[in-house]
GROMACS .gro file of C-alpha atoms in nm:
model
  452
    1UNK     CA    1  -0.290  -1.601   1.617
    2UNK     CA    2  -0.615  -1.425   1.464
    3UNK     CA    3  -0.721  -1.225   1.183
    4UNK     CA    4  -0.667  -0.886   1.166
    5UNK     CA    5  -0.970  -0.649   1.095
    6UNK     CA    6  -0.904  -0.278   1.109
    7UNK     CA    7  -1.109  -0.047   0.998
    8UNK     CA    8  -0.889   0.275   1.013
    9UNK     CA    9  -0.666   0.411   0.727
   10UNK     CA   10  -0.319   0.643   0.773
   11UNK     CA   11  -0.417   0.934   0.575
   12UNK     CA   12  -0.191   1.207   0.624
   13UNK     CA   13   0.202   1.305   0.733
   14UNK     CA   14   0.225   1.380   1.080
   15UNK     CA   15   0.103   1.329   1.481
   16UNK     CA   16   0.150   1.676   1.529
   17UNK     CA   17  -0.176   1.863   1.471
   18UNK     CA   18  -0.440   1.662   1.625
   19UNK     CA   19  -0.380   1.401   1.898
   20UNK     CA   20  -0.651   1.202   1.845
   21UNK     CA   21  -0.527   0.909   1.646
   22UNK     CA   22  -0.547   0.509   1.661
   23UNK     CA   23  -0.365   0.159   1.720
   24UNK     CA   24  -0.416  -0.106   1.426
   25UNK     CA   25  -0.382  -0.403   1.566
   26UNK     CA   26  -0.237  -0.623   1.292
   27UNK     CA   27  -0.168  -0.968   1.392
   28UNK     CA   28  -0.169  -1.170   1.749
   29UNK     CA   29  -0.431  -1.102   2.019
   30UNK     CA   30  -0.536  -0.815   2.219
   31UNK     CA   31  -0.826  -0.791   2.506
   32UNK     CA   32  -1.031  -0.563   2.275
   33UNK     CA   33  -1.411  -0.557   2.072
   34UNK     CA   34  -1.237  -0.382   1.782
   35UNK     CA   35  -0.893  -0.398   1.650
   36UNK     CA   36  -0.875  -0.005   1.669
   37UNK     CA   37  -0.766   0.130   1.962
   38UNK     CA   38  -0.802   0.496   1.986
   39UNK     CA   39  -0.487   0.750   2.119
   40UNK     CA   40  -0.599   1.037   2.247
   41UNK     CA   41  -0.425   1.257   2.530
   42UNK     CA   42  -0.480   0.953   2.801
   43UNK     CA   43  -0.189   0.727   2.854
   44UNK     CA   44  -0.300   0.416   2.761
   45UNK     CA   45  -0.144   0.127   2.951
   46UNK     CA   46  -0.012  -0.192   2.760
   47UNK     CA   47   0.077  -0.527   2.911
   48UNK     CA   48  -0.060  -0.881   3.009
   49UNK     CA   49  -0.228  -0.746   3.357
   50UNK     CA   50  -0.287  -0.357   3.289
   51UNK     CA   51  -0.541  -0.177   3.507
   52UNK     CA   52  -0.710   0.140   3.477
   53UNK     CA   53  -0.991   0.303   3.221
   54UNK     CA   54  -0.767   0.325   2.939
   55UNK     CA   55  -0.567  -0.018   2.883
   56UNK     CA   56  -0.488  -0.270   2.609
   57UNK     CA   57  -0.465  -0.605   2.761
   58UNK     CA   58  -0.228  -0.874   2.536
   59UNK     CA   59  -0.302  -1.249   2.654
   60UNK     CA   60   0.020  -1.344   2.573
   61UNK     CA   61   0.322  -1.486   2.753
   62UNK     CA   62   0.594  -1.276   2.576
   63UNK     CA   63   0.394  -0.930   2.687
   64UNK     CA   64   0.495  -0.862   3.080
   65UNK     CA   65   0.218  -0.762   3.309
   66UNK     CA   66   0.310  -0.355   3.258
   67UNK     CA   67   0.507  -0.400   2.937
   68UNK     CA   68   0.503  -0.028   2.834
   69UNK     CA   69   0.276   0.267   2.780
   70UNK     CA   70   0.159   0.567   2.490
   71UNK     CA   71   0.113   0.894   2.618
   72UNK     CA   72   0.076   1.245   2.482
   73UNK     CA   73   0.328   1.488   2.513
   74UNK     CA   74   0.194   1.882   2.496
   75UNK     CA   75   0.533   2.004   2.516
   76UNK     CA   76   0.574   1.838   2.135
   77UNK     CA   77   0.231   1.754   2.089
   78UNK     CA   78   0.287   1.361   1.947
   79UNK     CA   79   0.220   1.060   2.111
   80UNK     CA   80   0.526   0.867   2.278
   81UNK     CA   81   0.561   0.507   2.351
   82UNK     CA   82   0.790   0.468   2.650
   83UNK     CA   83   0.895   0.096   2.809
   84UNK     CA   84   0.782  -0.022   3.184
   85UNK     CA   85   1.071  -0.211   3.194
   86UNK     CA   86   0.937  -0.519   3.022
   87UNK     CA   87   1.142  -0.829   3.017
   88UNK     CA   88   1.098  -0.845   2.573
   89UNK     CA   89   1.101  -0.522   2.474
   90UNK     CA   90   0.940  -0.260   2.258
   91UNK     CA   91   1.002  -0.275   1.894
   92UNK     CA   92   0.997   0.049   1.698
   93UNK     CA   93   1.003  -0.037   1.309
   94UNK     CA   94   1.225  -0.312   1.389
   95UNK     CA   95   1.426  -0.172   1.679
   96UNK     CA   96   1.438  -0.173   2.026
   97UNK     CA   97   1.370   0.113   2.204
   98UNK     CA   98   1.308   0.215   2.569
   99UNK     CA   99   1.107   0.542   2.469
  100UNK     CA  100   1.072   0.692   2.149
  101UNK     CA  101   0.788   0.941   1.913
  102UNK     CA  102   0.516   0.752   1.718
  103UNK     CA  103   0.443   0.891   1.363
  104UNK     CA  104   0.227   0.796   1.113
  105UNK     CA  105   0.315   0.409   0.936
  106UNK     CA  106   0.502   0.333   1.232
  107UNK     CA  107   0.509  -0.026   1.315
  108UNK     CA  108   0.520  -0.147   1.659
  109UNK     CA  109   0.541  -0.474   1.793
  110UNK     CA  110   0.496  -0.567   2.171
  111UNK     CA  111   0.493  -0.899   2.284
  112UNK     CA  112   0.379  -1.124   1.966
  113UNK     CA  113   0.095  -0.828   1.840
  114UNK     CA  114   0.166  -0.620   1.590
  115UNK     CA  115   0.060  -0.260   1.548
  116UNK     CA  116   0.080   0.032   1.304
  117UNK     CA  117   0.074   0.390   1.409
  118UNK     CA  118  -0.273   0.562   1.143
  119UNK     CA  119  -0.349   0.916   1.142
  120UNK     CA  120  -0.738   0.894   1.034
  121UNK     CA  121  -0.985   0.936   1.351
  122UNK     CA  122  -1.088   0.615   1.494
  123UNK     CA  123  -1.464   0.668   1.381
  124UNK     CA  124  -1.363   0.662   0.980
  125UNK     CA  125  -1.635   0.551   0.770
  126UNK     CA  126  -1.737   0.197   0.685
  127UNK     CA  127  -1.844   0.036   0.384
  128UNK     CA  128  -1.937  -0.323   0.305
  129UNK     CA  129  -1.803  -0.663   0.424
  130UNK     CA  130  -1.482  -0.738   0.119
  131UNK     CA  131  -1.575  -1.097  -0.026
  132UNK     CA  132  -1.415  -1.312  -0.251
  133UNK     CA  133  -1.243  -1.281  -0.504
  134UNK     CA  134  -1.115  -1.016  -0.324
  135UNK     CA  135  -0.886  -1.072   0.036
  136UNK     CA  136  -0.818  -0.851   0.275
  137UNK     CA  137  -0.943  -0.584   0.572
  138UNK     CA  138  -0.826  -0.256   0.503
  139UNK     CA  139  -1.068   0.067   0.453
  140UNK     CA  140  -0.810   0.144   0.164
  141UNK     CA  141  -0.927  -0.204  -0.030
  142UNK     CA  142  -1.299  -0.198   0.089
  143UNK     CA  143  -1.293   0.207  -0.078
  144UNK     CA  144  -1.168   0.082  -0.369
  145UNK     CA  145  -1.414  -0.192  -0.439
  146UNK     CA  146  -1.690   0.020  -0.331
  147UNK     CA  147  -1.558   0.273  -0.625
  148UNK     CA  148  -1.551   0.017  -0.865
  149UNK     CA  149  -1.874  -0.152  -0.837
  150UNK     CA  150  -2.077   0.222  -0.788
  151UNK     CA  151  -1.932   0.310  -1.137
  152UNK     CA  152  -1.986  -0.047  -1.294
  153UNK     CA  153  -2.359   0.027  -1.376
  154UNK     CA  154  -2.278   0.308  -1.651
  155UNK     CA  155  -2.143   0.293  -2.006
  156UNK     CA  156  -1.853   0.539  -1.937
  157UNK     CA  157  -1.485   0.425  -1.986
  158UNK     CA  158  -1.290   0.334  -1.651
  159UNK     CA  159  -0.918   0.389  -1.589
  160UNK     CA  160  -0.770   0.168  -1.290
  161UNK     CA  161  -0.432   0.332  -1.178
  162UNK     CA  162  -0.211   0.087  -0.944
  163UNK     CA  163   0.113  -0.048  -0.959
  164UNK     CA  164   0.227  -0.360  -1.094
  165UNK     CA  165   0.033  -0.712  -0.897
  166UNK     CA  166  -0.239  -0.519  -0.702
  167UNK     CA  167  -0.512  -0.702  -0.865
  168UNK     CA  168  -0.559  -0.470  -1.149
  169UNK     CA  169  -0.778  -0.698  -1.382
  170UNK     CA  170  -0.951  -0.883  -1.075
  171UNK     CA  171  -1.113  -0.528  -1.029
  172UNK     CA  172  -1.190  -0.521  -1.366
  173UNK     CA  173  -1.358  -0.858  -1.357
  174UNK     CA  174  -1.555  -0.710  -1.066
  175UNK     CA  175  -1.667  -0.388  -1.250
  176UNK     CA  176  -1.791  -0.601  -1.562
  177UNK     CA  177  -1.981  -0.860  -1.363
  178UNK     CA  178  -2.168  -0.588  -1.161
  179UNK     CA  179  -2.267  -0.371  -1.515
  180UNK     CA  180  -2.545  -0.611  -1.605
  181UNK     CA  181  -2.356  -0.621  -1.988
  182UNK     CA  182  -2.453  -0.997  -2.144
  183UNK     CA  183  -2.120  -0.994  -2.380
  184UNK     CA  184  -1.787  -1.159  -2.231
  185UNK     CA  185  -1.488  -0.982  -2.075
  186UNK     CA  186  -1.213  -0.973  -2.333
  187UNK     CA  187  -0.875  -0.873  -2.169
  188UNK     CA  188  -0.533  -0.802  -2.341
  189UNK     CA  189  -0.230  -0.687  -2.224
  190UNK     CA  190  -0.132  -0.403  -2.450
  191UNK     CA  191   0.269  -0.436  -2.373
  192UNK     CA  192   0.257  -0.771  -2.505
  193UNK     CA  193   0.122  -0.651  -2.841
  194UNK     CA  194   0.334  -0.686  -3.159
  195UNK     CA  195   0.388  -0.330  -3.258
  196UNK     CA  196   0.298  -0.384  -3.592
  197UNK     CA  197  -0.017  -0.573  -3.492
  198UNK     CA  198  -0.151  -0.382  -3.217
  199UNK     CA  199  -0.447  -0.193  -3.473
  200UNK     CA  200  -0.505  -0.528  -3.646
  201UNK     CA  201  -0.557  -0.711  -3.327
  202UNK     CA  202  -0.800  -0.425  -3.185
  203UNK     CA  203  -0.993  -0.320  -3.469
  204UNK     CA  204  -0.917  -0.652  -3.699
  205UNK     CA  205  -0.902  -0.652  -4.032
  206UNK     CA  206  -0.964  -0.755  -4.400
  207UNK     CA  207  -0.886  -1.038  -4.635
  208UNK     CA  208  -0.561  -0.924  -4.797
  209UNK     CA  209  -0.572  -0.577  -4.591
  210UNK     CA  210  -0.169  -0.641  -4.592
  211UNK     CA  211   0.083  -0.934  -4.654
  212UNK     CA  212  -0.032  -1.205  -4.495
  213UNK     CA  213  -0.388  -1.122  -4.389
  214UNK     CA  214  -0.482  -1.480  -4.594
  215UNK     CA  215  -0.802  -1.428  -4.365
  216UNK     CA  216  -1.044  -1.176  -4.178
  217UNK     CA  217  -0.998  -1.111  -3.843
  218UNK     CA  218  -1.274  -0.991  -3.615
  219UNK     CA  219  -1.035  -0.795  -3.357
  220UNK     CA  220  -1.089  -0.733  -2.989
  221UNK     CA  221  -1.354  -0.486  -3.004
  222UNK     CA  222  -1.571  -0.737  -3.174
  223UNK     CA  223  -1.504  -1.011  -3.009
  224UNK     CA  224  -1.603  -0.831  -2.712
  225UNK     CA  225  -1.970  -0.741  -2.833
  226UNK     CA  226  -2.219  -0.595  -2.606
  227UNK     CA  227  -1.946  -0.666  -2.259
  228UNK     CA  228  -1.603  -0.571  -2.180
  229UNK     CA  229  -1.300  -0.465  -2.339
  230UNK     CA  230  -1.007  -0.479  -2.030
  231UNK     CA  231  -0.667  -0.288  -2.215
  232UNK     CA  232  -0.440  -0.379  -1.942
  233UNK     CA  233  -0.104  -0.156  -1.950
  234UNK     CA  234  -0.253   0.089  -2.144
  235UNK     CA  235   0.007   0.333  -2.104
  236UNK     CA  236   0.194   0.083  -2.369
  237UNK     CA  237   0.020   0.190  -2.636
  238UNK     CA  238   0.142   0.359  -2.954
  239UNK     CA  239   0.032   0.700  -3.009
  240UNK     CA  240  -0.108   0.624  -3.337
  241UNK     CA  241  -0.355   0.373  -3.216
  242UNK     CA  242  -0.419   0.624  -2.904
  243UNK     CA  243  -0.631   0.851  -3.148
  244UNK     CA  244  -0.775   0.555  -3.302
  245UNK     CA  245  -0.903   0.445  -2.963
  246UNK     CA  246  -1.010   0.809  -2.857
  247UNK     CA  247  -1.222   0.760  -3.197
  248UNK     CA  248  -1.381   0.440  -3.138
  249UNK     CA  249  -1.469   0.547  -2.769
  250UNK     CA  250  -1.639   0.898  -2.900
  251UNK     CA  251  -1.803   0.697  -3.210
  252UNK     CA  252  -1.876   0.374  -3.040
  253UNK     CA  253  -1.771   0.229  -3.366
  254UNK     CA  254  -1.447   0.076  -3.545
  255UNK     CA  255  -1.281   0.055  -3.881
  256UNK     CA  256  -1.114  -0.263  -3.921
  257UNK     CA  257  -0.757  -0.222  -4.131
  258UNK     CA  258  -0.838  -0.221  -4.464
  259UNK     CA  259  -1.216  -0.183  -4.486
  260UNK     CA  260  -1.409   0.141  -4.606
  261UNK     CA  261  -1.656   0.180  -4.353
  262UNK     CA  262  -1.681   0.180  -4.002
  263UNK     CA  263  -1.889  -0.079  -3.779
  264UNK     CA  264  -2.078   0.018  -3.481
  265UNK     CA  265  -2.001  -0.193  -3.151
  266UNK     CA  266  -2.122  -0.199  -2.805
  267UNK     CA  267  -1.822  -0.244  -2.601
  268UNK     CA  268  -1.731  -0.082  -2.260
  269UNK     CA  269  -1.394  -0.045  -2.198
  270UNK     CA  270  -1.189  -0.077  -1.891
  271UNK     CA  271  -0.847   0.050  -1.908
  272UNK     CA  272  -0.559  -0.008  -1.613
  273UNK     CA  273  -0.190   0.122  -1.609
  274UNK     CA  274   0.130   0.119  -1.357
  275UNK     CA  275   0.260   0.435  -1.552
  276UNK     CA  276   0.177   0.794  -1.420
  277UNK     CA  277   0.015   0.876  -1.748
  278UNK     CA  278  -0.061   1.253  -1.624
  279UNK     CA  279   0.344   1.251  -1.661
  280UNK     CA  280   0.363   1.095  -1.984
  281UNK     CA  281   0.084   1.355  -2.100
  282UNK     CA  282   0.317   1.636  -2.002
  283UNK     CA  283   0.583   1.417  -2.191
  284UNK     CA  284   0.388   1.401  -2.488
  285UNK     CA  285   0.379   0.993  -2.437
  286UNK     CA  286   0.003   0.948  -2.423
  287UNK     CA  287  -0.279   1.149  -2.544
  288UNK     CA  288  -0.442   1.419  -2.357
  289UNK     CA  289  -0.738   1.389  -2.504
  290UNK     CA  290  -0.757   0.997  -2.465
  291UNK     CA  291  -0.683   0.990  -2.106
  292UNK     CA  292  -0.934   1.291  -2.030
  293UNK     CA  293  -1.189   1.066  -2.210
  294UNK     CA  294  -1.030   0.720  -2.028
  295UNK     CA  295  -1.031   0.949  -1.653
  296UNK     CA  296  -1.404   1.003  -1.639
  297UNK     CA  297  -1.439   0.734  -1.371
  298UNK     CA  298  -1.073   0.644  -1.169
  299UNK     CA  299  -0.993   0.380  -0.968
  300UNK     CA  300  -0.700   0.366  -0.767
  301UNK     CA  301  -0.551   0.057  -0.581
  302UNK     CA  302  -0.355   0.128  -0.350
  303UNK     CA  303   0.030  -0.068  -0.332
  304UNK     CA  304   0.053  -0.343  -0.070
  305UNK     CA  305   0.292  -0.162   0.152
  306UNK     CA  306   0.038   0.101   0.227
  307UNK     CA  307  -0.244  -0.128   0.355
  308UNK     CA  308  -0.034  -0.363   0.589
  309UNK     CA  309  -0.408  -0.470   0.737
  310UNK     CA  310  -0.414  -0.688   0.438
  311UNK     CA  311  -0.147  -0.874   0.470
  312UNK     CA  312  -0.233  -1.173   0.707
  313UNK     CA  313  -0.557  -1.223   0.534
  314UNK     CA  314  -0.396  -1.239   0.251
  315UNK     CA  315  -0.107  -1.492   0.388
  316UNK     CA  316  -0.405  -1.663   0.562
  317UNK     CA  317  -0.610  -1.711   0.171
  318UNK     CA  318  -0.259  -1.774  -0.027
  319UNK     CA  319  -0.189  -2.092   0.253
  320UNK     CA  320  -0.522  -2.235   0.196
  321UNK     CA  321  -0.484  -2.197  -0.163
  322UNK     CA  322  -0.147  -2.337  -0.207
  323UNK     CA  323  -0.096  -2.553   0.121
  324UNK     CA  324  -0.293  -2.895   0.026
  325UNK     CA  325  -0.408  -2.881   0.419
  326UNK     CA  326  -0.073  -2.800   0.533
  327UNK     CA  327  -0.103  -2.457   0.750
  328UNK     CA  328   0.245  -2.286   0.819
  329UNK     CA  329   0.196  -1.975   1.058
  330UNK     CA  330   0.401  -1.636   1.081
  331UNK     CA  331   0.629  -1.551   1.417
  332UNK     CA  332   0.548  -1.206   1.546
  333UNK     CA  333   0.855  -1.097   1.443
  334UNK     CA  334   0.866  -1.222   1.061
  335UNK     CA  335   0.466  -1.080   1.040
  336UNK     CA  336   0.677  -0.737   1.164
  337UNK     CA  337   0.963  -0.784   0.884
  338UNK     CA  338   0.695  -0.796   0.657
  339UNK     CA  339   0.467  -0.537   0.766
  340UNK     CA  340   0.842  -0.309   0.767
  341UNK     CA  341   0.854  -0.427   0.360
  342UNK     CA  342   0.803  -0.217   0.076
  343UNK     CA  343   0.663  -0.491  -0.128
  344UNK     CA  344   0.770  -0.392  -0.455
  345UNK     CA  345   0.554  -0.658  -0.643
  346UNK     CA  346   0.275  -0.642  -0.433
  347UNK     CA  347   0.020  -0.891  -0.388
  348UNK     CA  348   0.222  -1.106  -0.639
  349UNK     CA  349   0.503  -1.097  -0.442
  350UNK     CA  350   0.329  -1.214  -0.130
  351UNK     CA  351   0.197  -1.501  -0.329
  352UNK     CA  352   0.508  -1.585  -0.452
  353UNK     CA  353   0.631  -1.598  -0.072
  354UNK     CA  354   0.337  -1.785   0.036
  355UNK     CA  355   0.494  -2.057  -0.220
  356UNK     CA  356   0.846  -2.071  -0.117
  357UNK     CA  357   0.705  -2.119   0.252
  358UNK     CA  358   0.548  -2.419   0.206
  359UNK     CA  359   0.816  -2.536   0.034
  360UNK     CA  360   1.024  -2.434   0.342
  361UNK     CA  361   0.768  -2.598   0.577
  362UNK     CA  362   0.647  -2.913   0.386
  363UNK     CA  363   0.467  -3.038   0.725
  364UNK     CA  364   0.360  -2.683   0.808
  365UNK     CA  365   0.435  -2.496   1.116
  366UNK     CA  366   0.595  -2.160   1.225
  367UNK     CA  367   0.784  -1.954   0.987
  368UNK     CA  368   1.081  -1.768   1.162
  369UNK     CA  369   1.235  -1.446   1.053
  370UNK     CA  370   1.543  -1.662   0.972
  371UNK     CA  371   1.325  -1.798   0.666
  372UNK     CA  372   1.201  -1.486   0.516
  373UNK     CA  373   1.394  -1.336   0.190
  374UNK     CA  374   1.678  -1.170   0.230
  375UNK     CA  375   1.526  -0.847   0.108
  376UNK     CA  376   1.305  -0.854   0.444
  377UNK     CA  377   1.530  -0.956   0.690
  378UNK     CA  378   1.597  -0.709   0.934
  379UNK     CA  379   1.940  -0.535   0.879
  380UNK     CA  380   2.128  -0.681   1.145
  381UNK     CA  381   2.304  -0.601   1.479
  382UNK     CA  382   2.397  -0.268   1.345
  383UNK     CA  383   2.039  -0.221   1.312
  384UNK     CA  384   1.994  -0.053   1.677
  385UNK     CA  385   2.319   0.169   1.631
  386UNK     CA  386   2.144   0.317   1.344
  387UNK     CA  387   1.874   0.431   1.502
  388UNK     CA  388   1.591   0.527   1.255
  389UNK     CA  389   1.690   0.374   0.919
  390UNK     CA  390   1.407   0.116   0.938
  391UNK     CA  391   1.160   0.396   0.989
  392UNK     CA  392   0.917   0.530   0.756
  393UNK     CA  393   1.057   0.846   0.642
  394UNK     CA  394   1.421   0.709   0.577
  395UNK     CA  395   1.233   0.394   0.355
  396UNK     CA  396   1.104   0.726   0.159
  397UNK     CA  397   1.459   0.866   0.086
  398UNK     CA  398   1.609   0.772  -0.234
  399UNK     CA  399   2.010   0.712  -0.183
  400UNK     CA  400   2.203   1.042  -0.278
  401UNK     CA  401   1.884   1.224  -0.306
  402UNK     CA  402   1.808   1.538  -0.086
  403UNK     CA  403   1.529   1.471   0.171
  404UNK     CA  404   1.261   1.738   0.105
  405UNK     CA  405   1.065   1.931   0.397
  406UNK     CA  406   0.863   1.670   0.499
  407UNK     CA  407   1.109   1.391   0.486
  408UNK     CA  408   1.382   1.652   0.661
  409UNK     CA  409   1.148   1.715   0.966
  410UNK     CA  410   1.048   1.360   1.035
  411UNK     CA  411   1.411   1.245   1.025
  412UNK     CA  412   1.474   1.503   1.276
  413UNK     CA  413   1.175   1.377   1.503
  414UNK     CA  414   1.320   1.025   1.467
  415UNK     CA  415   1.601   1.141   1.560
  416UNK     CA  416   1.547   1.335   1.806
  417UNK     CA  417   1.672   1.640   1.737
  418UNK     CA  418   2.028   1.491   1.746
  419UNK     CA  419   2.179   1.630   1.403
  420UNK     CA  420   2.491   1.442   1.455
  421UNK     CA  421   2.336   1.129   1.432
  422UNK     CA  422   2.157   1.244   1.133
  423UNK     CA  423   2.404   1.322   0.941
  424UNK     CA  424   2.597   1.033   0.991
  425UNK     CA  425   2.296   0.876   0.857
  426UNK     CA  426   2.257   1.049   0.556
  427UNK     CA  427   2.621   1.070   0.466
  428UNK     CA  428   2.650   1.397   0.497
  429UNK     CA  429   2.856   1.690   0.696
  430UNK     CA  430   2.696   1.850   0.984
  431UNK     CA  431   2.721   2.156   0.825
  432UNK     CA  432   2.517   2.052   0.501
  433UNK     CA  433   2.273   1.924   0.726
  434UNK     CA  434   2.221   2.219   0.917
  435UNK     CA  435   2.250   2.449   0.625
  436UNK     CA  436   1.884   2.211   0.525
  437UNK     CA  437   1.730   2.289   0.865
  438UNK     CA  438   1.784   2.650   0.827
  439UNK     CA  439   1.637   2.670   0.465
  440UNK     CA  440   1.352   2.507   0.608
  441UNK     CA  441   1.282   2.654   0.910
  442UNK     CA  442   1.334   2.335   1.150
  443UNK     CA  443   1.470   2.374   1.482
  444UNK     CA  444   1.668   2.041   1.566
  445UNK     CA  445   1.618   2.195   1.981
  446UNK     CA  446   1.290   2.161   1.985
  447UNK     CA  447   1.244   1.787   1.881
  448UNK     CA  448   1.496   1.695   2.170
  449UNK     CA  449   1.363   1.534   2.484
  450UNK     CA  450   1.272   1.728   2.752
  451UNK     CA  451   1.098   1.486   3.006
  452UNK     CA  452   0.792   1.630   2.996
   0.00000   0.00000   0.00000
């Protein structure tokens, strides 16, 4: 097994406008200089002893010698995997198949390599080597951190949107040590805040500004002279002590509860949040004015389960850090379950696994599929019978929820055109179903194989 290093991301919907796509090869081995492997409208050939121009070699004993093939079909215009009639299989988002349409996020595993389907163009641009403390080899992470360090350098106020264990503050530990600033990086997690504290604990206070203020206190801002101020979970804030913030930032100056005059400070401030805080604007739940003042320079980190390139590294760095020496490996097939997750903690959650494996394997070795959570386990023999459930688009659909356009049409690609089957997968009539494809315009015919 080897590191993964791809250099392409998925950026958009759909196959069916351009056909010139790419392979990622996650994990396991392939016969290739990079781990991209370009689709265009050439069939490329995929097995253990593959001839021809355009081939992808796998030295690996599980892969037959013609295991299967990707072509491009013009009748539907998307690439197609189709089966040679290999002795393992080809495994579709967790599912065998014997020929079936690639889309976007797809995850494919042949013989013990890994693969997701990405709609950028194989030539995407690069930007520098990712070192520590940062892990991982996606051009989704290696964007990010080249966003955060080109804003580091200036005074303005930096927002880092993400959801919850991305690495949130480790990105604001990165933009702080690349501004030059000679104060320390103060961080505090605004949801943990006492409500009736949170002003005294930013701004401080006086001696006897209320009951029990027996003391001064200096506050964050102060404490965080001439560096940076990190207000994790800023979207937890009260709205009170949003306009007090909005002040401090336009003034560069605070007024500690229960002084008379304000006091200048030199403090940059970093702010991250999991909310969608252009939603609570519209909800009146945080300040426009604050977040047009925190938005002036935005990093987003991506969640885990879009950047599945990071995940062995990441496995790989959590191992060394955790495993005292001991090395425990992923199976092909639990590396797939995992790629297939939806990681709702993240990069915490992954660490968190990393844990529970070692205690699994105490004397290292392989980890099956058998010891992953429950949660990532595939579904089961009814698994194949269901066709696409493991797929991208149905992971999208929220139970009892209509599927939207997008959602709609790729369900009918995955399914072939076979609106029978679909329904039965949605829980739905045939007749509700249909009455969707006519509202939007899809034609179940033409996703239906034709053998071209």
């Amino acid at each position: 097994m080897s590191e993964a290093s791809t250099t392409v991301e998925d950026c958009g919907p759909s196959l069916a406008e351009e056909p010139h796509h790419a392979l990622l090869l996650l994990y396991g081995r392939a016969d290739v200089s990079r781990r991209i492997i370009a689709l265009g409208t050439e069939s490329l050939h995929i097995g253990r002893a593959v001839d021809g121009e355009h081939r992808l070699r796998l030295p690996d004993p599980r892969a037959s010698r013609r295991h299967a093939e990707i072509h491009w079909s013009e009748v539907h215009r998307r690439h197609r995997v189709r089966d040679l009639g290999s002795r393992n299989g080809v495994i579709l988002n967790g599912t065998r198949v014997t020929r079936e349409f690639l889309s976007p996020g797809d995850v494919l595993r042949i013989g013990n390599a890994v693969f997701r389907i990405a709609a950028a163009p194989p030539d995407a641009p690069q930007v520098d080597t990712i070192e520590p403390p940062f892990v991982g080899e996606s051009q989704s992470l290696r964007l990010t951190i080249d966003r955060a360090l080109r804003v580091a350098a200036s005074d303005v106020p930096v927002l880092i949107l993400g959801p919850t264990g991305t690495g949130k503050e480790l990105l604001a530990e990165a933009i702080h040590r690349a501004s030059g600033r000679t104060g320390p990086l103060t961080a505090v997690n605004c949801a943990a805040l006492p409500t009736d504290l949170v002003e005294s604990e930013l701004f401080g206070h006086e001696k006897g500004a209320f009951s029990g203020a027996d003391s001064a206190r200096r506050g964050l801002f102060r404490a965080a002279q001439a560096g940076t101020l990190f207000l994790d979970e800023v979207g937890e804030l009260p709205v009170d002590i949003q306009a007090k913030l909005l002040r401090a930032l336009d003034t560069r100056s605070i007024r500690p509860v229960g002084a008379v005059a304000e006091a200048p400070v030199d403090v940059r401030v970093v702010a991250a949040t999991n909310r969608d805080l252009t939603a609570e604007v519209n909800g009146r739940g945080f300040r426009a004015d604050l977040y047009a003042r925190l938005a002036e320079s935005v990093v987003q980190v991506d969640p885990l389960r879009e950047r599945p390139e990071d995940l062995e590294p990441l496995w790989r760095h959590f191992v060394a850090e955790f495993g005292d020496g001991v090395t425990v490996e992923l199976s092909a097939a639990a590396f797939e379950a995992m790629a297939l997750h939806s990681w709702p903690y993240n990069v915490r959650e992954l660490r968190q696994l990393v844990r529970t494996a070692l205690l699994l394997k105490p004397d290292g070795g392989e980890l099956a599929v058998e010891d992953l959570p429950a949660a990532m386990r595939p579904a089961g023999p009814d698994t194949a019978a269901r066709g696409s459930a493991c797929s991208p688009a149905a992971r999208q659909l929220v139970p009892g929820e209509t599927p939207n356009r997008r959602q709609l049409r790729q369900l009918v690609e995955e399914f072939q055109g076979n609106v029978k089957k679909l329904a039965a997968f949605l829980g739905k009539d045939r007749k509700q179903v249909y009455r969707w494809l006519q509202r939007e315009k899809i034609d179940p015919d033409a996703y239906r194989l034709f053998g071209d």
